[in-house]
mmCIF file of C-alpha atoms and ligand atoms in Angstrom:
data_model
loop_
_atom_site.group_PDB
_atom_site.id
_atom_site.type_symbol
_atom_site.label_atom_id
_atom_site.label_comp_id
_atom_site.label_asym_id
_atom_site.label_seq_id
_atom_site.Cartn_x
_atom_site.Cartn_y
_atom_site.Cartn_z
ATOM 1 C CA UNK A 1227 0.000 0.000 0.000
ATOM 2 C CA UNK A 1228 3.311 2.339 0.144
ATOM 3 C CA UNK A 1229 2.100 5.197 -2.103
ATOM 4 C CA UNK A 1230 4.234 6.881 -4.724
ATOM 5 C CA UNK A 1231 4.940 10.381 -3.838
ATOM 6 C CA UNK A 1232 6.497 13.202 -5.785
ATOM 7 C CA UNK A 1233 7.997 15.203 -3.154
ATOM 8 C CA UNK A 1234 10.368 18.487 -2.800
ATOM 9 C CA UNK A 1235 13.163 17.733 0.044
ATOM 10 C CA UNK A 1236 11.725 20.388 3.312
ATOM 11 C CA UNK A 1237 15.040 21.735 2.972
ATOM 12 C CA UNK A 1238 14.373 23.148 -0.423
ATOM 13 C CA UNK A 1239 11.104 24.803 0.544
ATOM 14 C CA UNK A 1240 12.077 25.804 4.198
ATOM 15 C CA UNK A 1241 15.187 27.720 4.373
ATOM 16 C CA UNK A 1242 14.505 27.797 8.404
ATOM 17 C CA UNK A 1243 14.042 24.530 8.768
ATOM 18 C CA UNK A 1244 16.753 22.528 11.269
ATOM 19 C CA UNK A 1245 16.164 19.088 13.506
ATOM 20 C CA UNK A 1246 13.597 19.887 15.427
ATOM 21 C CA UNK A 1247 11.494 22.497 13.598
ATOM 22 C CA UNK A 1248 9.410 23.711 16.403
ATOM 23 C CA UNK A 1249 6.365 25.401 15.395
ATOM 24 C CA UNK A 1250 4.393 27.461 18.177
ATOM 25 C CA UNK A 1251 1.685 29.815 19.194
ATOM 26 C CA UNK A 1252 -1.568 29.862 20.705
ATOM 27 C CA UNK A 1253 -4.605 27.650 19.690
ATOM 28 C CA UNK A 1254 -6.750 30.309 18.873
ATOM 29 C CA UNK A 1255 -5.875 34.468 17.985
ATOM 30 C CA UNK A 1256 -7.806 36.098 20.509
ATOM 31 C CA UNK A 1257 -6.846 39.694 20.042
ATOM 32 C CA UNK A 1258 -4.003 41.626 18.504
ATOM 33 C CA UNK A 1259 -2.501 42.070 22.046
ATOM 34 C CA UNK A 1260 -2.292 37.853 22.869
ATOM 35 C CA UNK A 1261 -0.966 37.997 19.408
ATOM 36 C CA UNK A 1262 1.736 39.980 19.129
ATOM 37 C CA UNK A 1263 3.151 39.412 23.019
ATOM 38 C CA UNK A 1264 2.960 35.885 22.093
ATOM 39 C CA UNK A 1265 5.090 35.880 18.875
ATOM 40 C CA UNK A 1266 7.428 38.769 20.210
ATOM 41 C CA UNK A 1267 7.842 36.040 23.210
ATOM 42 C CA UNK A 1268 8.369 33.188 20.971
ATOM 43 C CA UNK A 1269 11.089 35.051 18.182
ATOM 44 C CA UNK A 1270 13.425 34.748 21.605
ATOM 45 C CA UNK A 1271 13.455 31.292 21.417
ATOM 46 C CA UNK A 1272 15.999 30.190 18.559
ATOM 47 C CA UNK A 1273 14.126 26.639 17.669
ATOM 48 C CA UNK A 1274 11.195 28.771 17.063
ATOM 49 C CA UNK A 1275 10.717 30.212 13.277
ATOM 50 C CA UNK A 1276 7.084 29.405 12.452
ATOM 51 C CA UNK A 1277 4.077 30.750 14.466
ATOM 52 C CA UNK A 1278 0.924 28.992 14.772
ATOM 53 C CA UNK A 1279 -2.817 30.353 15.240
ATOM 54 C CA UNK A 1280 -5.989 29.170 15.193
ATOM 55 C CA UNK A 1281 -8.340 32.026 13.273
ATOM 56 C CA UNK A 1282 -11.508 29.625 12.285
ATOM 57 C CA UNK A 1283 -11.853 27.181 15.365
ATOM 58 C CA UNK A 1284 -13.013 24.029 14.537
ATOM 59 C CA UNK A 1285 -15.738 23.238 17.654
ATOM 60 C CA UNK A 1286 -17.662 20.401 18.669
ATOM 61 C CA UNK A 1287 -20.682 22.800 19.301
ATOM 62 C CA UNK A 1288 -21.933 25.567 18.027
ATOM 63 C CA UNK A 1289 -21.854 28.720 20.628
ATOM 64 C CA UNK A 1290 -18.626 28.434 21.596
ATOM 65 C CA UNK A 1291 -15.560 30.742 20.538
ATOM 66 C CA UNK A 1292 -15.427 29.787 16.806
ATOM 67 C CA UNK A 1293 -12.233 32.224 15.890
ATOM 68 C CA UNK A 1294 -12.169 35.555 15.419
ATOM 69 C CA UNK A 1295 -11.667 34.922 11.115
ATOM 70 C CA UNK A 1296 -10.278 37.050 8.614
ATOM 71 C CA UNK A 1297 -9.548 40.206 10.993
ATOM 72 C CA UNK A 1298 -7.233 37.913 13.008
ATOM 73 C CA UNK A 1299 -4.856 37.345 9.849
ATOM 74 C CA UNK A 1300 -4.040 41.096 9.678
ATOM 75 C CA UNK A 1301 -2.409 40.614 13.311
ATOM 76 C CA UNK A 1302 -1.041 37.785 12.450
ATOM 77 C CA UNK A 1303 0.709 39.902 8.916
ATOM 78 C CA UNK A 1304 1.862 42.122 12.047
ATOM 79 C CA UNK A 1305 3.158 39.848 13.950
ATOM 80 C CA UNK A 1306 5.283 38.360 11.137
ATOM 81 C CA UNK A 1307 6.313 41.768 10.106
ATOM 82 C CA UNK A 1308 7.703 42.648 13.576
ATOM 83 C CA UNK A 1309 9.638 38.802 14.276
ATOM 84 C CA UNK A 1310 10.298 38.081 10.792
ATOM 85 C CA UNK A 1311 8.666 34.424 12.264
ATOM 86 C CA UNK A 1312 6.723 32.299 9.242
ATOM 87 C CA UNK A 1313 3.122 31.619 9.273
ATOM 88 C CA UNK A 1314 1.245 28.798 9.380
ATOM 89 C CA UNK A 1315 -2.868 28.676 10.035
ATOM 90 C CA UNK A 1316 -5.859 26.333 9.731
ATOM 91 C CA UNK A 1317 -7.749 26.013 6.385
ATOM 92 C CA UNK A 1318 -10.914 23.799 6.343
ATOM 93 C CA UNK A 1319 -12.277 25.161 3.427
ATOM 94 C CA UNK A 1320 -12.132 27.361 0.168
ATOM 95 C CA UNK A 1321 -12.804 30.429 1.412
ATOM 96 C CA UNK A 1322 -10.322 30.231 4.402
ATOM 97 C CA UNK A 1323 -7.637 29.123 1.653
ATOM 98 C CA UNK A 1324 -8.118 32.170 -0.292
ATOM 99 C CA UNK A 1325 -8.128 34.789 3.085
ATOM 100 C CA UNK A 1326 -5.092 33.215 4.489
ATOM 101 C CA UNK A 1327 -3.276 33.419 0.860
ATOM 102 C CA UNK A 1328 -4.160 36.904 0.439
ATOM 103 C CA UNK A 1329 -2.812 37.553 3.889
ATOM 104 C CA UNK A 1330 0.773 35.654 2.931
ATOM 105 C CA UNK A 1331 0.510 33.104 5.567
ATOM 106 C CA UNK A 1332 3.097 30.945 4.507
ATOM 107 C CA UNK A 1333 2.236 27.261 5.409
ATOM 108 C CA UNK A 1334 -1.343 26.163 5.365
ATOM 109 C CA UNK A 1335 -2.816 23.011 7.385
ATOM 110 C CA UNK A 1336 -5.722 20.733 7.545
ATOM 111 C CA UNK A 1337 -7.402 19.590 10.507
ATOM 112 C CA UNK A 1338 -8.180 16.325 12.660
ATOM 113 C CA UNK A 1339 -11.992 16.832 11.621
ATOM 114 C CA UNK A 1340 -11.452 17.941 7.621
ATOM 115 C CA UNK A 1341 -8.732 15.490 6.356
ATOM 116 C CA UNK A 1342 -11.304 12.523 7.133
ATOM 117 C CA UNK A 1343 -13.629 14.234 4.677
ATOM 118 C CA UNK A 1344 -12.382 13.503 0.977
ATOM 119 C CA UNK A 1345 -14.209 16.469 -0.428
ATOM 120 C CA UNK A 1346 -13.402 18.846 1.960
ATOM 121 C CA UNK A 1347 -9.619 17.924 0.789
ATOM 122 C CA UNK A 1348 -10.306 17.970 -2.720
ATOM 123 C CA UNK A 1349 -12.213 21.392 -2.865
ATOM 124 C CA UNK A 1350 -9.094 22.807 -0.144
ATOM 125 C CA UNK A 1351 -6.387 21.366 -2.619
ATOM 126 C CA UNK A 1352 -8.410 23.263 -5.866
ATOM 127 C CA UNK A 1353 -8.813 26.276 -4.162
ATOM 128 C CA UNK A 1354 -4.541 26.632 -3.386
ATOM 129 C CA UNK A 1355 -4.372 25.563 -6.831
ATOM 130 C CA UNK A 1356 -0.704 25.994 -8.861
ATOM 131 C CA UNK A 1357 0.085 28.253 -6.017
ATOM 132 C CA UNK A 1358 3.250 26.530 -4.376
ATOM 133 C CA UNK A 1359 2.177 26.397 -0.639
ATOM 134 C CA UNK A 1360 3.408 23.901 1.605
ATOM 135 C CA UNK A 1361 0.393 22.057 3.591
ATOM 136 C CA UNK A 1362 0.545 20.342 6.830
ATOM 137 C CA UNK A 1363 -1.918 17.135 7.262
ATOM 138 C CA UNK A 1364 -2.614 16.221 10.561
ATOM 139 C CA UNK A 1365 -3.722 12.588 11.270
ATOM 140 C CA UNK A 1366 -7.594 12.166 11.554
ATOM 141 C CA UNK A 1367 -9.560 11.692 14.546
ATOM 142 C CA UNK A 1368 -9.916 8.105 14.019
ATOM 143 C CA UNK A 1369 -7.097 5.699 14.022
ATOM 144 C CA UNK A 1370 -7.156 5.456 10.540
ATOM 145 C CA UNK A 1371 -3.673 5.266 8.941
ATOM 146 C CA UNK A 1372 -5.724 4.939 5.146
ATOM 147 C CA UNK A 1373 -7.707 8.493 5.567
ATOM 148 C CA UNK A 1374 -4.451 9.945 6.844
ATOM 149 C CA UNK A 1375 -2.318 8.201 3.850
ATOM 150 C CA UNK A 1376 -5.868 9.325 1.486
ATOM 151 C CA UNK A 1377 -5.282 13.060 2.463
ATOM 152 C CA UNK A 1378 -1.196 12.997 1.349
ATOM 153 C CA UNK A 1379 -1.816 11.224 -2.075
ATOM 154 C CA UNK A 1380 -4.957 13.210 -3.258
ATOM 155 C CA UNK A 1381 -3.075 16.501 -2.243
ATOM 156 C CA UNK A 1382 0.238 15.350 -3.959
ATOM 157 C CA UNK A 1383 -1.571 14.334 -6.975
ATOM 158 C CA UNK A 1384 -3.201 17.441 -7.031
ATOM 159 C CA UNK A 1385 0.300 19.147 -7.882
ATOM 160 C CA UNK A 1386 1.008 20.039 -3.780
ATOM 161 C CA UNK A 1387 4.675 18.771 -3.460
ATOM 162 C CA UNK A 1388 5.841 20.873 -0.392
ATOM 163 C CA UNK A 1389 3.936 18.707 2.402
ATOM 164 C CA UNK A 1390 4.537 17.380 6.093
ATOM 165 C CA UNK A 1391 2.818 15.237 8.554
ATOM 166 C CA UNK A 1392 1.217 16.122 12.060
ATOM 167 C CA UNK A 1393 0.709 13.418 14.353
ATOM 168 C CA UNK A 1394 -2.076 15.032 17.006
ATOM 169 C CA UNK A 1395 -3.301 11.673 18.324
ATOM 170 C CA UNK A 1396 -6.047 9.529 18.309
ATOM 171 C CA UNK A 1397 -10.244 9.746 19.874
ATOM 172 C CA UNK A 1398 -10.329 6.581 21.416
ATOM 173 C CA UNK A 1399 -13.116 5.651 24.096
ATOM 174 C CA UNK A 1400 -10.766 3.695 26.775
ATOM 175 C CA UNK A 1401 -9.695 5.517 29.978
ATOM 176 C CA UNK A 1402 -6.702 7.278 29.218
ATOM 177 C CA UNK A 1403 -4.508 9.888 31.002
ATOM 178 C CA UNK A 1404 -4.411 11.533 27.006
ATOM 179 C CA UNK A 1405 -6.819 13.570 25.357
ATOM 180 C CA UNK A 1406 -5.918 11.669 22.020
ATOM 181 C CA UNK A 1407 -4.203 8.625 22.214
ATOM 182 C CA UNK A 1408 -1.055 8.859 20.789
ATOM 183 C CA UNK A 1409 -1.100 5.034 19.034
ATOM 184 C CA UNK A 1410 2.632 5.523 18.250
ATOM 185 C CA UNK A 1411 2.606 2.676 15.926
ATOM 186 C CA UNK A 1412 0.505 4.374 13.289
ATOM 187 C CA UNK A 1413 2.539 7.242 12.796
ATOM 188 C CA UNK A 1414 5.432 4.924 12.459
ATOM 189 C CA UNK A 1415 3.718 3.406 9.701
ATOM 190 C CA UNK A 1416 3.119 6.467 8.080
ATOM 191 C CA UNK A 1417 6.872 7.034 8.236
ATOM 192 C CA UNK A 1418 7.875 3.513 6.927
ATOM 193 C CA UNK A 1419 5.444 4.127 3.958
ATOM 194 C CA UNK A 1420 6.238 7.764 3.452
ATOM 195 C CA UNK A 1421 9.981 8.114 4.462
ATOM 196 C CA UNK A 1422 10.010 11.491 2.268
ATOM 197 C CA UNK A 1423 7.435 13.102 4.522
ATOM 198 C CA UNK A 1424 8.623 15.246 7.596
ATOM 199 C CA UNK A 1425 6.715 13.961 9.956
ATOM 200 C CA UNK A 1426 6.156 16.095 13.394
ATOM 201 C CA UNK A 1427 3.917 15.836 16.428
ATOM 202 C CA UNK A 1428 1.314 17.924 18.467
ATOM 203 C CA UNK A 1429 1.922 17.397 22.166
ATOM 204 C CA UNK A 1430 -0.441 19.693 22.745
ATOM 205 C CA UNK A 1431 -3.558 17.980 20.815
ATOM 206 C CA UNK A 1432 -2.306 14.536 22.367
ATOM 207 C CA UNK A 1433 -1.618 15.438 25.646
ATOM 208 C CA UNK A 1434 -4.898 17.899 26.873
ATOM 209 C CA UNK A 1435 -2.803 18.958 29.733
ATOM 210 C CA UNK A 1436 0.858 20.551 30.531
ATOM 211 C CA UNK A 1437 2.265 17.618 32.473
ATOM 212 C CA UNK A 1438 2.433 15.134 29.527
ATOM 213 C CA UNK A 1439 3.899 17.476 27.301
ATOM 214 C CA UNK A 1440 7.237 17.136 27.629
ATOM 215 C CA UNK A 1441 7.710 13.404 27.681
ATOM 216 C CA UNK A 1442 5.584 13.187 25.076
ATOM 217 C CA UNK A 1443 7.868 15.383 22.642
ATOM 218 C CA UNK A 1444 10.976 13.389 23.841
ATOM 219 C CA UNK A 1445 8.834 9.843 22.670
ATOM 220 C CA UNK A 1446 8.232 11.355 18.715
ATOM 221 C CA UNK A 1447 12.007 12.776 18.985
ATOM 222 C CA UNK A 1448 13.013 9.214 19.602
ATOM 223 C CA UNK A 1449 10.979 7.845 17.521
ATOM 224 C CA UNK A 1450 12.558 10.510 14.721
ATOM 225 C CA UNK A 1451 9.823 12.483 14.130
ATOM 226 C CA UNK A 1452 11.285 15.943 12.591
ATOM 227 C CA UNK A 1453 9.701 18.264 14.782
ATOM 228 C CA UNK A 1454 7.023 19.758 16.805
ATOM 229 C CA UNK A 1455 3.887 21.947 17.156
ATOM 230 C CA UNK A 1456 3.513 23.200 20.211
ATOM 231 C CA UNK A 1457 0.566 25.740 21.619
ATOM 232 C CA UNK A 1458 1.456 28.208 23.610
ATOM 233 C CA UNK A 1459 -0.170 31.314 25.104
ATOM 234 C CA UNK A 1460 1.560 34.247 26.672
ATOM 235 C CA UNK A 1461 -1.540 33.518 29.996
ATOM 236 C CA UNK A 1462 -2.882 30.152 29.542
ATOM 237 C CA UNK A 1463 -5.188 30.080 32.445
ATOM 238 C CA UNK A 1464 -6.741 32.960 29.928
ATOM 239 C CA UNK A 1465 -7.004 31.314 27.038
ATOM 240 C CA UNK A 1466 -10.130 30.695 25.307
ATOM 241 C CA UNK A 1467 -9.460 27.761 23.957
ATOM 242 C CA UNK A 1468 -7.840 24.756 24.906
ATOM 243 C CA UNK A 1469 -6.563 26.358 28.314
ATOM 244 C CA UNK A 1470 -5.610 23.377 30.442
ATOM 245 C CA UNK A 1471 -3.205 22.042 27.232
ATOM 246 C CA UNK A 1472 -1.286 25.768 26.809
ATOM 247 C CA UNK A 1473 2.126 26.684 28.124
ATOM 248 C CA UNK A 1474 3.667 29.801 28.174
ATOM 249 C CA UNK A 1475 6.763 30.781 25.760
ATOM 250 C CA UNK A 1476 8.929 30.743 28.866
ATOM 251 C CA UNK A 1477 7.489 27.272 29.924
ATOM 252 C CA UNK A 1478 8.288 26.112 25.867
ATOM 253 C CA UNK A 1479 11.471 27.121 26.057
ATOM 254 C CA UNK A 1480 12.625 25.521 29.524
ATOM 255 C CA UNK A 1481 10.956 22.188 27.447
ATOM 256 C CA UNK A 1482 13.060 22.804 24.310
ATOM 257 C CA UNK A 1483 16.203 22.885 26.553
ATOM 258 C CA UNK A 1484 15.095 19.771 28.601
ATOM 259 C CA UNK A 1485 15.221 17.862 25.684
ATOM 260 C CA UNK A 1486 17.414 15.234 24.481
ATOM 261 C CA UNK A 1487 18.319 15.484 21.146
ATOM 262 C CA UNK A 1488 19.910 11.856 20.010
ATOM 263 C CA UNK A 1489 21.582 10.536 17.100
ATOM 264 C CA UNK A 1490 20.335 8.451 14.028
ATOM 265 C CA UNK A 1491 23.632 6.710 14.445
ATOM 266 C CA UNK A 1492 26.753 6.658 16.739
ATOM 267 C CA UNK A 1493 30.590 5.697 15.794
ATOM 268 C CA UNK A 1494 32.333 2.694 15.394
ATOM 269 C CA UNK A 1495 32.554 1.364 18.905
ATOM 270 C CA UNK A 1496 28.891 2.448 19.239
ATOM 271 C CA UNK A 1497 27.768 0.482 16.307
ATOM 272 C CA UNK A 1498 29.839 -2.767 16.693
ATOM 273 C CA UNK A 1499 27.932 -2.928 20.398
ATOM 274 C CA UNK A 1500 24.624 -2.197 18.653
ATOM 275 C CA UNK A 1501 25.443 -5.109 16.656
ATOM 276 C CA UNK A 1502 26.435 -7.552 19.535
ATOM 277 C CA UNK A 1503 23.143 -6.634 21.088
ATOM 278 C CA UNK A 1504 20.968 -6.861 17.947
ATOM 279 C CA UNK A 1505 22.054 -10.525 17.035
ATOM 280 C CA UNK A 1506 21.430 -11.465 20.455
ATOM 281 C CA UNK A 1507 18.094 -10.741 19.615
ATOM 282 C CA UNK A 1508 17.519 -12.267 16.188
ATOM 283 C CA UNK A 1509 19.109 -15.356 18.133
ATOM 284 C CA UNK A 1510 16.284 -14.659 20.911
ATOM 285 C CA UNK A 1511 13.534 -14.051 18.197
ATOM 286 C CA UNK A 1512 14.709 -17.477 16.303
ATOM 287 C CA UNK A 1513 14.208 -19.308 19.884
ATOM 288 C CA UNK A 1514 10.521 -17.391 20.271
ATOM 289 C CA UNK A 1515 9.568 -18.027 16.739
ATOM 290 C CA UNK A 1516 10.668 -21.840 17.171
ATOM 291 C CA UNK A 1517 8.424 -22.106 20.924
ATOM 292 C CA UNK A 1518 5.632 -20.596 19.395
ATOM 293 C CA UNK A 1519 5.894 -22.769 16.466
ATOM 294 C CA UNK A 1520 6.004 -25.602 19.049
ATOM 295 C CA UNK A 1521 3.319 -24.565 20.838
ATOM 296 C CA UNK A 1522 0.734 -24.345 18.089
ATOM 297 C CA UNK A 1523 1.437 -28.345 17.238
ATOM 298 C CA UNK A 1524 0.942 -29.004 20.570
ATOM 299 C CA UNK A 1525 -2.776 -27.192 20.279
ATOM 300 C CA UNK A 1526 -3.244 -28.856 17.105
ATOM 301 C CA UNK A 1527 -2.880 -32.383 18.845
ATOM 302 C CA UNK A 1528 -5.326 -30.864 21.890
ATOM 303 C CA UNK A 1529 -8.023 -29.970 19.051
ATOM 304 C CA UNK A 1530 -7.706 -33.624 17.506
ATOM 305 C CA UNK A 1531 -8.188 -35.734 21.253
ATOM 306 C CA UNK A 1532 -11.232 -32.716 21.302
ATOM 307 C CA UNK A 1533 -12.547 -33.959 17.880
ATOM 308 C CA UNK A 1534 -12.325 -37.146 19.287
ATOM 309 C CA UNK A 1535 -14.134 -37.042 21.862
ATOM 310 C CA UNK A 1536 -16.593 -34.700 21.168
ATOM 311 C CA UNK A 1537 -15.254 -31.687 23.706
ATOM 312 C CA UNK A 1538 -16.065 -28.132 22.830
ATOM 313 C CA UNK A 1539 -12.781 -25.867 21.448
ATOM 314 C CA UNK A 1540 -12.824 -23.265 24.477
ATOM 315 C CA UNK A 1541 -12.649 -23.793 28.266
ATOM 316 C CA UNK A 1542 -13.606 -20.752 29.765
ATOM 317 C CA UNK A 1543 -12.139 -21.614 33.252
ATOM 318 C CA UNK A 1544 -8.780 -23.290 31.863
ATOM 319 C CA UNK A 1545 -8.770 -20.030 29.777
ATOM 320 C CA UNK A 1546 -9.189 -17.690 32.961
ATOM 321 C CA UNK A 1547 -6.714 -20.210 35.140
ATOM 322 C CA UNK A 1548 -4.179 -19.770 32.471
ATOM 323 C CA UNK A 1549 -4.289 -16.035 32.132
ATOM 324 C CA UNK A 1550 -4.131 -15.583 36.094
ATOM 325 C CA UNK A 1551 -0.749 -18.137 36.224
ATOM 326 C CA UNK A 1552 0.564 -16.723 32.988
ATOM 327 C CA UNK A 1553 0.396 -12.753 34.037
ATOM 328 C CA UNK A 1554 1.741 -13.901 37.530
ATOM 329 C CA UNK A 1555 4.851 -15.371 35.907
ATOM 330 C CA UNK A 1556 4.952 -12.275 33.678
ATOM 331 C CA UNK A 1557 5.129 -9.962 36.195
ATOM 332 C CA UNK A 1558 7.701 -11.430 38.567
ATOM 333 C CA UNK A 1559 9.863 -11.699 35.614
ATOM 334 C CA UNK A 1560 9.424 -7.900 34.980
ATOM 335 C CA UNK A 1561 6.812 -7.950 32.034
ATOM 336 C CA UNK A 1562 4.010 -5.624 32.776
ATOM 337 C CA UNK A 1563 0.696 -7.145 32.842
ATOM 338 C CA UNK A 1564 -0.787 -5.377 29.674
ATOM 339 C CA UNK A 1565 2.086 -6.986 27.481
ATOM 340 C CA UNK A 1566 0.969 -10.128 28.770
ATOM 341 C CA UNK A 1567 -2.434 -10.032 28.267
ATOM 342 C CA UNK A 1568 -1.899 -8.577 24.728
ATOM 343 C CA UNK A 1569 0.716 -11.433 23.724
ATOM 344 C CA UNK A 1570 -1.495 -14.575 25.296
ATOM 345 C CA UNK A 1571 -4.803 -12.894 23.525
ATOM 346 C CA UNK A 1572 -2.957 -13.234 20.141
ATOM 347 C CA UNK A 1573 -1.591 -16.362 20.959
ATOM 348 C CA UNK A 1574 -4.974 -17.716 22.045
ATOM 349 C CA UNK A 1575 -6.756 -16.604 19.055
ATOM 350 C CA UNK A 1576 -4.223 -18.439 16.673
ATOM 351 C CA UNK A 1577 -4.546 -21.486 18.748
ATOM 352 C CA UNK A 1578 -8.291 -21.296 18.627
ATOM 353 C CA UNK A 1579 -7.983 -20.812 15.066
ATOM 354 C CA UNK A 1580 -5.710 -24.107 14.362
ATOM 355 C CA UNK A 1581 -8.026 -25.978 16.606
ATOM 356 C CA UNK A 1582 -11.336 -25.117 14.255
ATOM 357 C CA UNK A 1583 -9.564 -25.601 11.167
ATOM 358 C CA UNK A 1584 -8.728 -29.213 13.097
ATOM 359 C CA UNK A 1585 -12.724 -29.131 13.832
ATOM 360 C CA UNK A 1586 -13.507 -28.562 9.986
ATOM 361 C CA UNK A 1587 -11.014 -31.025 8.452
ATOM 362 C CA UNK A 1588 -13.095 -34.142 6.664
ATOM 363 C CA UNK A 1589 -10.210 -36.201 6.343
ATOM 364 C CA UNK A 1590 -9.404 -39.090 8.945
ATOM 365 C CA UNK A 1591 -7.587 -38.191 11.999
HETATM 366 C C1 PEP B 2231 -5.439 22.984 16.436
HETATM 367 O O1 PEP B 2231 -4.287 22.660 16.104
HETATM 368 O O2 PEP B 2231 -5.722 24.037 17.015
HETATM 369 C C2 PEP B 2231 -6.534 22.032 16.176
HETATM 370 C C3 PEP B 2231 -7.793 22.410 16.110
HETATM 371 O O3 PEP B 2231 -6.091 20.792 16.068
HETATM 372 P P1 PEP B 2231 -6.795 19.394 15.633
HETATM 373 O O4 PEP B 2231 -7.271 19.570 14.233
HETATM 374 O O5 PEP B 2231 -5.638 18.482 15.762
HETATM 375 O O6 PEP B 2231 -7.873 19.116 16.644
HETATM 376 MN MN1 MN B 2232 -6.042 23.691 20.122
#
């Protein structure tokens, strides 16, 4: 499913651009004031060359601060005029495209609730047209790597070759301390499919509230995502939008400096240890492949004596037994419980599987 992309290297559209870009600013522009203190705040910070503002909110109901539109832009012109800082805002539809183009915002970018809607990307990539603006895609709500993949190829095909990635996290209905869940491994797919694609991440978005923020950005920076964007707001309790998730310039850059910053690769003496370590565990993966395989005759020979002798495929309490023994193992050895449960409910459903197929087979046992 690894799509063909024509791409233009970021460094050839983004003379500003260095590992991490960090782009910040507040969720929404409020007023010229929150605007310009908050850029002026954020030019101090080196990392920091793109600002970020929300002018057409995106709510989940109606009443609530929906932007202050097109008049926000011109403080946004100002801001960029007195920090020399690029621009990126929200488009979620034609019209936005065509204010925030006639107001030289530099980088456009689509939304966790408009990239899921085909149209709405279709009639957003006609209305930039042949003009050469880079777009950010942010994932969509929904785990869904295909929408988020969907969104990339129909604006590439459309001509759009300047483009990056935002990973803002997932909706998901389980208890979590996120307000997205950041499902790691689907940006990481994105990545393995799309290697061309910068690829950053939105703490902010993810997290919901200060306190996860900054181990969240060192995760996607060891994971070797390219950057971040961050919101920040020069009085967050203030804000009127997204308050509990806001941090102040100061706060951002106390993060950016907490950081560690790691290397794709190390030197010689690194590497040859890297290698020691790694085939230790292809040898450990051969001997896990090699159990498992084991294991899975052994459950074929359980579902024949069960053919046999007429004995349904699954025992609830053996099940339940097993679980409780296997996580207790687990976790004295220093697995966590989750990993457990996750591994035996995979293994279980393969074994159930072999021992149907053993169920359906005609042929004499
Ligand atoms: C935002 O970045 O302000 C925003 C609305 O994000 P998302 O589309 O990720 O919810
Ligand atoms: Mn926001």
């Amino acid at each position: 499913m690894s799509p063909t992309l024509d791409i233009v290297p970021i460094e050839n559209w983004l003379p500003v651009f260095q590992q991490p870009l960090v782009i910040s600013g507040p969720c929404s522009a409020e007023t010229e004031k929150q605007v310009i203190e908050t850029a002026a705040e954020l030019a101090r910070i080196p990392q920091v060359r793109i600002f970020r503002a929300g002018i057409w909110k995106p709510r989940t109901r109606p009443g609530a601060f929906e932007g202050v539109g097109k008049k926000g832009l011109k403080w946004l012109q100002k801001a960029k005029l007195e920090t020399g800082l690029l621009l990126t805002v929200e488009v979620a539809n034609p019209k936005h495209v065509r204010e925030a183009l006639d107001h030289g915002i530099d980088i456009l970018w689509i939304g966790a609730r408009t990239i899921v809607n085909p149209f709405s990307v279709q009639e957003i990539g006609e209305a930039i047209g042949n003009q050469n603006i880079p777009v950010m895609i942010k994932n969509p709500l929904n785990p869904d790597l295909k929408t988020w993949l969907g969104g990339i190829e129909r604006l590439n095909q459309m001509g759009l070759k300047k483009l990056m990635a935002i990973h803002r996290g997932f909706s998901f209905f389980n208890r979590s301390p996120y307000r997205n869940a950041p499902m790691w491994e689907i940006p990481i797919e994105l990545k393995r499919l799309c290697p061309e694609i910068p690829l950053i991440v939105d703490p902010s978005h993810i997290c919901g509230n200060r306190e996860l923020i900054l181990p969240t950005i060192q995760k996607a920076l060891d994971l070797e995502m390219n950057g971040i964007m961050i919101e920040t707001h020069i009085n967050p309790s203030k804000a009127l939008t997204d308050k509990n998730q806001q941090i102040t310039p100061l706060q951002l850059s106390d993060m950016l400096a907490k950081l560690i910053l790691r290397r794709e690769s190390g030197g010689v003496e690194f590497e040859q240890k890297l290698e020691e370590l790694r085939s230790e565990i292809d040898k450990l993966d051969e001997e896990l492949i090699d159990i498992l395989a084991r294991r899975m005759a052994v459950v074929k020979e359980i579902g024949k004596y069960k053919k046999v002798n007429k004995i349904t495929i699954l025992q609830l309490k053996r099940w339940n037994q097993l679980i409780h023994d296997r996580v207790e193992t687990g976790i004295k050895l220093g697995l966590s419980r989750e990993f457990i449960l996750k591994l035996l409910g995979t293994v279980h459903e393969e074994g159930i599987q072999r021992q149907i197929d053993v169920m359906n087979q005609d042929e004499p046992l």
